[in-house]
XYZ file of C-alpha atoms in Angstrom:
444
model
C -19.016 -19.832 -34.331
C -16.239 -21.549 -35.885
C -12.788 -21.109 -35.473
C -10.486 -22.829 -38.526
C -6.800 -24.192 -38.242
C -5.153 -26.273 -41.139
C -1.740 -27.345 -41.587
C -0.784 -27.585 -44.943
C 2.508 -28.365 -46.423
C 3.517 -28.455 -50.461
C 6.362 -30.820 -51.047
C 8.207 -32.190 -54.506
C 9.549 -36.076 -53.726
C 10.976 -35.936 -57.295
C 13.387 -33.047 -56.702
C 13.635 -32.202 -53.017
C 16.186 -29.092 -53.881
C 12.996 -27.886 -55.731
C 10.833 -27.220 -53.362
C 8.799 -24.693 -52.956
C 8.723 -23.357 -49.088
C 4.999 -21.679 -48.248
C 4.222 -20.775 -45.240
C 2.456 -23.096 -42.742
C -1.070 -22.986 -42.485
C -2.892 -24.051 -39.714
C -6.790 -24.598 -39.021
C -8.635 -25.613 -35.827
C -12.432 -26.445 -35.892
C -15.029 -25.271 -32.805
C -18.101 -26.244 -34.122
C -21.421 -25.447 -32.761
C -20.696 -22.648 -31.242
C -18.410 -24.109 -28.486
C -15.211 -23.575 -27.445
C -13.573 -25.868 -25.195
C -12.554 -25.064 -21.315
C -8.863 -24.596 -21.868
C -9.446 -22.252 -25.421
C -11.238 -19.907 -22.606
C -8.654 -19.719 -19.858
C -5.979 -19.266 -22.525
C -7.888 -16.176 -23.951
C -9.167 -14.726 -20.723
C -5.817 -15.099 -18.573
C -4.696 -12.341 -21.493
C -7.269 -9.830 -20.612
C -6.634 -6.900 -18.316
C -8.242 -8.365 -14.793
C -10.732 -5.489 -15.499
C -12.138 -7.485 -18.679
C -11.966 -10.956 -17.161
C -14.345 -9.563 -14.313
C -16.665 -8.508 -16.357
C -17.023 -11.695 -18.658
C -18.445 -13.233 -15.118
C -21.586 -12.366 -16.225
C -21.871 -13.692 -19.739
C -22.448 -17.497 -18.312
C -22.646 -19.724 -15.208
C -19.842 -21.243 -17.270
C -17.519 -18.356 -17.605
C -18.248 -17.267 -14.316
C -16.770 -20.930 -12.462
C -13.971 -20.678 -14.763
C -13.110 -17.311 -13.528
C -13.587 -17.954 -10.187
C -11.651 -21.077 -9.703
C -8.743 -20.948 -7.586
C -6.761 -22.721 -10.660
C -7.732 -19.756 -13.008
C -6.231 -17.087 -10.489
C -3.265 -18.522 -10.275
C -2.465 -19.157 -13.742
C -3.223 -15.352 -14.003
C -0.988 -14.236 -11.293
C 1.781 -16.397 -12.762
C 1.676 -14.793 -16.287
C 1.113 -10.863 -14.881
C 3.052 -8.138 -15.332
C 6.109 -7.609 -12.735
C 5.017 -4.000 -13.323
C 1.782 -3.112 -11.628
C -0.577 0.004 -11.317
C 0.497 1.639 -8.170
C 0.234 4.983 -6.700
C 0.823 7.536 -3.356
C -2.976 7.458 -1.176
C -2.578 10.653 0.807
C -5.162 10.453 3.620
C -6.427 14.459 2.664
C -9.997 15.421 2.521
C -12.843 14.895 4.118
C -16.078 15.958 2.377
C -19.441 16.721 4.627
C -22.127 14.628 3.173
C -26.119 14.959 4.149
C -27.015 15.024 7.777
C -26.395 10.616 8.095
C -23.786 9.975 6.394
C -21.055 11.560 5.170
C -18.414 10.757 2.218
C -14.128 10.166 2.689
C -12.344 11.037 -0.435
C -8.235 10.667 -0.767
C -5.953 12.451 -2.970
C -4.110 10.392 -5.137
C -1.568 11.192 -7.364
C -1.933 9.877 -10.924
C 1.332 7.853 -10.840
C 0.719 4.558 -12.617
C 0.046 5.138 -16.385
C 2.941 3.289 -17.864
C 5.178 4.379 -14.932
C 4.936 7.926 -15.804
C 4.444 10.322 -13.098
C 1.822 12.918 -14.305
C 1.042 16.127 -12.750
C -2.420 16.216 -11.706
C -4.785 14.556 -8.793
C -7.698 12.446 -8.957
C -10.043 11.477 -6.071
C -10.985 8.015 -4.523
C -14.682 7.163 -3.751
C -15.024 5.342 -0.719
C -18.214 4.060 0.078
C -20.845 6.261 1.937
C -21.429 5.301 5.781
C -24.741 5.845 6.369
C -26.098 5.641 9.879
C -23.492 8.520 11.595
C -25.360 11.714 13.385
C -22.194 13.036 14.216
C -22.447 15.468 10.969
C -18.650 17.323 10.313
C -16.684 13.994 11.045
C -15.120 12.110 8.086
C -12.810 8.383 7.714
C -9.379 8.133 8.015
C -6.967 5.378 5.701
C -5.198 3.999 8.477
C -3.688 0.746 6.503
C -3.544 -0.701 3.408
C -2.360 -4.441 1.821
C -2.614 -6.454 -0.875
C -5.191 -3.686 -2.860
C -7.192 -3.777 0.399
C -7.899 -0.236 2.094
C -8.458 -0.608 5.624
C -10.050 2.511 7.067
C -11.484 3.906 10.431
C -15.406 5.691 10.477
C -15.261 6.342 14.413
C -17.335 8.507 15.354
C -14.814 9.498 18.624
C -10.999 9.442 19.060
C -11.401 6.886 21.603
C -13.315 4.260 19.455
C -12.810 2.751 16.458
C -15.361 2.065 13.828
C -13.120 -0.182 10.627
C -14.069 -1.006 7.070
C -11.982 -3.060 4.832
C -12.420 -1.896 1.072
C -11.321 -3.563 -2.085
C -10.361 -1.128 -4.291
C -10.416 -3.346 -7.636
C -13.950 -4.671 -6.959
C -16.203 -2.069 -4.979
C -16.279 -4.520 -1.778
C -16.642 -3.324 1.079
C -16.584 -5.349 4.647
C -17.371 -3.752 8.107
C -15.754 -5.159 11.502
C -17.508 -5.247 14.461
C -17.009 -1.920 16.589
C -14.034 -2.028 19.334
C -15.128 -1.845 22.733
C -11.767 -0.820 24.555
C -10.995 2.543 24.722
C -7.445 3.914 24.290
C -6.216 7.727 23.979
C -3.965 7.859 20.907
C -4.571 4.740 18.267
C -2.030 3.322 15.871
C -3.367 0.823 13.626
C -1.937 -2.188 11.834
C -3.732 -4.041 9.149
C -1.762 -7.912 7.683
C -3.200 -10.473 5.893
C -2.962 -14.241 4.627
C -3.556 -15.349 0.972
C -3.092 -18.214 -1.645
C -4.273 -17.703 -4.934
C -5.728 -15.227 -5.190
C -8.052 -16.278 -1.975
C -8.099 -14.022 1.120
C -7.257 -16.615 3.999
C -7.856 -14.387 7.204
C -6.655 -11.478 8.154
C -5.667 -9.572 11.422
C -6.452 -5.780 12.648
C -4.860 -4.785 15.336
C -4.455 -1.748 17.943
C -1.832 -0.285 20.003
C -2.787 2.012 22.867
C -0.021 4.561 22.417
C 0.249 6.083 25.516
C 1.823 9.273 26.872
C 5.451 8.923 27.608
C 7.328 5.740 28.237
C 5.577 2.601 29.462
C 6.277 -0.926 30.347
C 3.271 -2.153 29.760
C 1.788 -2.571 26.053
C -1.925 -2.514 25.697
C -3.124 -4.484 22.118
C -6.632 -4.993 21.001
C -6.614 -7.712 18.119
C -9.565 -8.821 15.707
C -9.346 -11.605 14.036
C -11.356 -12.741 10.665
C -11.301 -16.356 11.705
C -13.605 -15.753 15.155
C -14.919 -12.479 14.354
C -14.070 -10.773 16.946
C -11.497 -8.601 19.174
C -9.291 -9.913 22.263
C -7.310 -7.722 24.173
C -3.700 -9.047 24.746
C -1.231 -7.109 26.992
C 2.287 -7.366 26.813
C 5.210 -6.614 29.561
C 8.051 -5.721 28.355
C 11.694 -5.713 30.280
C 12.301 -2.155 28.843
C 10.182 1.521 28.382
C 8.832 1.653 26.084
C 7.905 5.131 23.868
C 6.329 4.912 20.614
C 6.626 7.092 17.436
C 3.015 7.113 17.059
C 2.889 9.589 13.770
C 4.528 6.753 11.684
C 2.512 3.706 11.098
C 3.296 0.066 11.752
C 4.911 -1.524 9.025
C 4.133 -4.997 8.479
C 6.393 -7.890 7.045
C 6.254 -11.845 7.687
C 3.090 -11.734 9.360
C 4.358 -9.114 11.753
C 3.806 -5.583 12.578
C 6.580 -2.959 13.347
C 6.824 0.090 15.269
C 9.372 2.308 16.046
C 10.263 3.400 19.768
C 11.652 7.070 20.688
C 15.101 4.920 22.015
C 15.495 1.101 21.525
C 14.376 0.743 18.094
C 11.880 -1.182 16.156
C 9.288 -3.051 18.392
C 7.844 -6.606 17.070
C 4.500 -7.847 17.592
C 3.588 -11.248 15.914
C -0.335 -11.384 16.427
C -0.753 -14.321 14.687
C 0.947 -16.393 18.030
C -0.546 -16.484 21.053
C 2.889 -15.947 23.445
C 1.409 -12.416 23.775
C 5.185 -11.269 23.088
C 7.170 -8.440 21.676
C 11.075 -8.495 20.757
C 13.526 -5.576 19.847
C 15.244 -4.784 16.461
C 17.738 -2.183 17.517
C 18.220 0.992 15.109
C 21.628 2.062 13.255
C 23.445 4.021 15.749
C 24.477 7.176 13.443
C 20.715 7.808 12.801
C 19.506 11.850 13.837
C 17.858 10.722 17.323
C 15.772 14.152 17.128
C 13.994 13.008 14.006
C 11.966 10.758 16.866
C 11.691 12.636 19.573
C 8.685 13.484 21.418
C 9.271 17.165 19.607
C 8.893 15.496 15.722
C 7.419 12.436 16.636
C 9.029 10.740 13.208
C 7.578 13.251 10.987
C 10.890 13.398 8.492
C 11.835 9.513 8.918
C 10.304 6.633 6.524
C 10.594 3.201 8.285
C 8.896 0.622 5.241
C 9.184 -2.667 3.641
C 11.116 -1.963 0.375
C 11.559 -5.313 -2.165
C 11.752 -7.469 1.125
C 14.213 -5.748 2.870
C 13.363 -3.415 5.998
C 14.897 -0.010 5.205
C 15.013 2.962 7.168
C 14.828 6.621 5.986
C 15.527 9.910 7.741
C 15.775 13.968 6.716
C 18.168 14.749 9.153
C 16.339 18.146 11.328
C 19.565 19.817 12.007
C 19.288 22.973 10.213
C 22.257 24.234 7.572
C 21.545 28.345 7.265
C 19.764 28.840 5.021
C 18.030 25.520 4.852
C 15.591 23.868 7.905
C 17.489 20.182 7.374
C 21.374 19.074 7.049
C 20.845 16.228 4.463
C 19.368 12.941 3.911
C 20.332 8.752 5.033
C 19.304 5.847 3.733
C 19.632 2.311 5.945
C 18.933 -1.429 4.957
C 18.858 -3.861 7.902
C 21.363 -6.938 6.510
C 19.193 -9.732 8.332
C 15.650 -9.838 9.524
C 16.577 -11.588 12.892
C 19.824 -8.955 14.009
C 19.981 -5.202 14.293
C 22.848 -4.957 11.837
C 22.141 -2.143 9.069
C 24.251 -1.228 6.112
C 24.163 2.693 4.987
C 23.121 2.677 1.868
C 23.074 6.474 1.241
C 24.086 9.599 3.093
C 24.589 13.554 0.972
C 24.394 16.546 2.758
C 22.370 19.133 1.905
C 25.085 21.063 0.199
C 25.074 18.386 -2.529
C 21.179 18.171 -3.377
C 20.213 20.267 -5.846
C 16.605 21.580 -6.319
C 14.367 22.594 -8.674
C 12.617 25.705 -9.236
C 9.289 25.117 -7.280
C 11.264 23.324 -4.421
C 14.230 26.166 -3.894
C 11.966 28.931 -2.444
C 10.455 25.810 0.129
C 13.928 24.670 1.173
C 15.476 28.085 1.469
C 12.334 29.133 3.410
C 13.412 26.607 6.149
C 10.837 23.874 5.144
C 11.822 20.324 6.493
C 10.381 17.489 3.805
C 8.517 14.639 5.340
C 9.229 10.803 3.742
C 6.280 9.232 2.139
C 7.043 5.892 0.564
C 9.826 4.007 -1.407
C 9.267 3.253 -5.077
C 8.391 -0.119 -5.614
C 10.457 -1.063 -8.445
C 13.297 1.979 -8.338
C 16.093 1.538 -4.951
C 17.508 4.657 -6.068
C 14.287 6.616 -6.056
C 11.791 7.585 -3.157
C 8.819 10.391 -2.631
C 8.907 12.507 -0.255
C 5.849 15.832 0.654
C 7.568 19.301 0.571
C 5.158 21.292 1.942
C 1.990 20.941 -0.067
C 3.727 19.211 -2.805
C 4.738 15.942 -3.945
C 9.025 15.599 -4.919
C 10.783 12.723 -5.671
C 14.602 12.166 -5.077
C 17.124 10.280 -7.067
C 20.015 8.865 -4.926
C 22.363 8.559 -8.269
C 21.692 11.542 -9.598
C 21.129 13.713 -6.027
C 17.953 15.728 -7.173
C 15.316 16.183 -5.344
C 12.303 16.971 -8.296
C 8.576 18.395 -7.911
C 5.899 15.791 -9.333
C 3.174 17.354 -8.046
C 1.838 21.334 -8.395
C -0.235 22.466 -5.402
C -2.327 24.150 -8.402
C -3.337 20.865 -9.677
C -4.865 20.499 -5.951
C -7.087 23.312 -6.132
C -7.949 23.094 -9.832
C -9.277 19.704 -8.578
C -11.385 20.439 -5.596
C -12.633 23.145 -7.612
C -13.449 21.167 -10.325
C -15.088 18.102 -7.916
C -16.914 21.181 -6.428
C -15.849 20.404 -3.143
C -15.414 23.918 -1.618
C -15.473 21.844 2.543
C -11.795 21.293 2.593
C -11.119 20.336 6.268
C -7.523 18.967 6.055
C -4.304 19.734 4.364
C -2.266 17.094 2.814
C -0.621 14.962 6.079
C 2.475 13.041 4.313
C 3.488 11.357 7.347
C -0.204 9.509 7.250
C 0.584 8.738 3.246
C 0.727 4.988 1.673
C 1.915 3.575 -1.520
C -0.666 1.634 -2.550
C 0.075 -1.092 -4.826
C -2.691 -2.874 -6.962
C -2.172 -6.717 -7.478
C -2.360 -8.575 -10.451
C -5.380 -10.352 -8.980
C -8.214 -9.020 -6.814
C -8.090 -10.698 -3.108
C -11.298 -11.625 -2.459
C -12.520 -10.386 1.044
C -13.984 -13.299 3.391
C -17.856 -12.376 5.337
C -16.539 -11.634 9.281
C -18.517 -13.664 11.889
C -20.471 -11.682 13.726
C -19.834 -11.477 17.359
C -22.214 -11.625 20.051
């Protein structure tokens, strides 16, 4: 293999105004067959992360020039602000053999150049094999960095977590939990450089019935490989929205409670504490109540900022909600928020496949922020997908429940056992560069 680069240049010293300009010519020898180190990494930190995977296995020398830290963050560094991302709808459950038994997610096509196409696809997660408990399924109960975290327990009780790398096909189990709490809500954060998965934390709240003063964690840890159980007294009740996921943001996890606001829990310290963030005080205190339990509000991480969503539940004849409000807290460490949007209903407009839904009383539940787009979020009307635009005050259908069935139909999967849950929904964001999952420890 050779690869030629020459510079040539034609020049006249007896009349300079004569010269003839060609164009420059370059040539660049790699004899032998060779080509050196950095000609490699230049090429193959161009490739779609896809392609530069696959070249692990031409060499022992491509492959420790691909996996060096070096070579992942060079590739990070030059990727594309604009990455594949998507809605994972925790949906379907598919009955397997008698065994083990298959999990499968809807997920919206959403991330071919941007584009939001109308039509599903299915996610493979891996097969569990090992479960007698035939009719029970997995549930997506975080996800981070590309990384799916979800539960295989075989009860309600006990939880039975897999971490899955979407991008590579990796899959990690964690040791069983051994404490047993009545309703579960799950958060999943994580610690990286380069590309490098540093450790990560899954934790449990015990979410129990009505107001408490006493929170009840159970925290694993990749570092020691297994759980401890931390409690936590707090100086107020605590009540909380268990529907809506924790949301997590500077190594933190976030929940909200029915009447004080956002609770805190840092489980990467070992004060075994929990502080307040207090909501905005014009919010629709009904949307958490123990009645809807948070199903129309959207509390998420949006471009760094903590913003708060809600579809207020306070019916308008003929509709089943009054309007929609959008909050951004100004500064992480005070419960100061700034509206950022508020319409009533009287100013949305619809179109044709949502105006029969919203006249027909349906309330629409708030699935996830667009990651690039402030103006835009998702949100499940019924069994269908809508986005709305906070310039132009539209609320639009991306998503036909047709293209649901045509899909299960065409996957053959006739064992539906769930219907789309939006309130359980993530946006799941790929990154530019796989994070590569550590081995846990196994605990004795």
């Amino acid at each position: 293999m050779e690869l030629c680069v020459n510079s040539k240049k034609e020049e006249s010293f007896e009349n300079p105004i004569s010269v003839e300009l060609v164009k420059t010519k370059s040539e660049m020898f790699f004899s032998n067959g060779y080509l050196p180190d950095w000609f490699l990494i230049e090429v193959l930190s161009r490739l779609p992360v896809k392609c530069v995977f696959r070249y692990k296995s031409v060499s022992k020398r491509w492959r420790f020039l691909i996996s060096a830290t070096s070579f992942a963050s060079l590739y990070i560094s030059r990727a594309s602000l604009l990455t594949p991302w998507t809605i994972l709808a925790n949906t379907l459950c598919v009955n397997m053999k008698i065994g083990s038994f298959l999990t499968q997610s809807f997920l919206p096509d959403l991330v071919s150049d941007n584009w939001l196409h109308s039509r599903f696809s299915m996610v493979h997660f891996p097969n569990m094999v090992g479960s007698s408990e035939v009719g029970e399924g997995c549930n997506v109960v975080g996800v981070t960095d590309g990384l799916v975290l979800y539960d295989c327990g075989v009860g309600e009780e006990v939880s039975d977590y897999h971490i899955y790398n979407a991008m590579t096909g990796c899959c990690v189990a964690i040791p069983r939990t051994s404490t047993r709490f009545g309703d579960v809500s799950t958060g999943f954060l994580t610690k990286y450089e380069g590309g490098s998965l540093m450790s990560y934390k899954v934790v449990r709240l015990d979410c129990q019935f009505g107001e408490s003063y006493v929170l009840k964690f159970e925290v694993f840890s990749s570092e020691t490989g297994r759980w401890r159980r931390v409690v936590v007294y707090m100086d107020v009740a605590i009540e909380v929205v268990w529907l809506r996921r924790p949301v997590a943001l500077n190594g933190k996890l976030h929940w909200i409670d029915r009447r004080h606001g956002i609770l805190v829990f840092n489980p990467f310290d070992d004060f075994n504490q929990c502080r307040i963030i207090g909501l905005p005080g014009d919010i629709d205190e009904q949307c958490i109540d123990a009645r809807n339990n948070g199903r129309s509000v959207l509390f998420d991480v949006h471009q760094g900022w903590l913003r708060y969503m809600e579809v207020s539940v306070v019916s308008v004849y003929p509709f089943g909600f009054s309007g929609i409000s959008v909050w951004v807290l100004d500064e992480y460490d005070s419960s100061s928020w700034t509206l950022q949007h508020k319409v009533k209903i009287k100013d949305i407009s619809f179109d044709d496949i949502l105006i029969s839904k919203a006249l027909n009383g349906t309330i629409p539940t708030p699935i996830a922020f667009h990651p690039l787009d402030a103006n835009i979020f998702y949100l499940g009307f019924g069994d269908t997908i809508a986005s709305y635009n906070m310039e132009t005050l539209k609320l639009d259908a991306l998503v036909d429940p047709a293209d649901i069935r045509g899909t299960l139909q065409r996957n053959g999967q006739g064992c539906l056992r769930k219907t789309p849950c939006w309130s359980s929904a993530f946006l799941f964001t790929l990154p530019p560069w796989p994070i590569s999952l550590p081995k846990t420890r196994n605990s004795k």
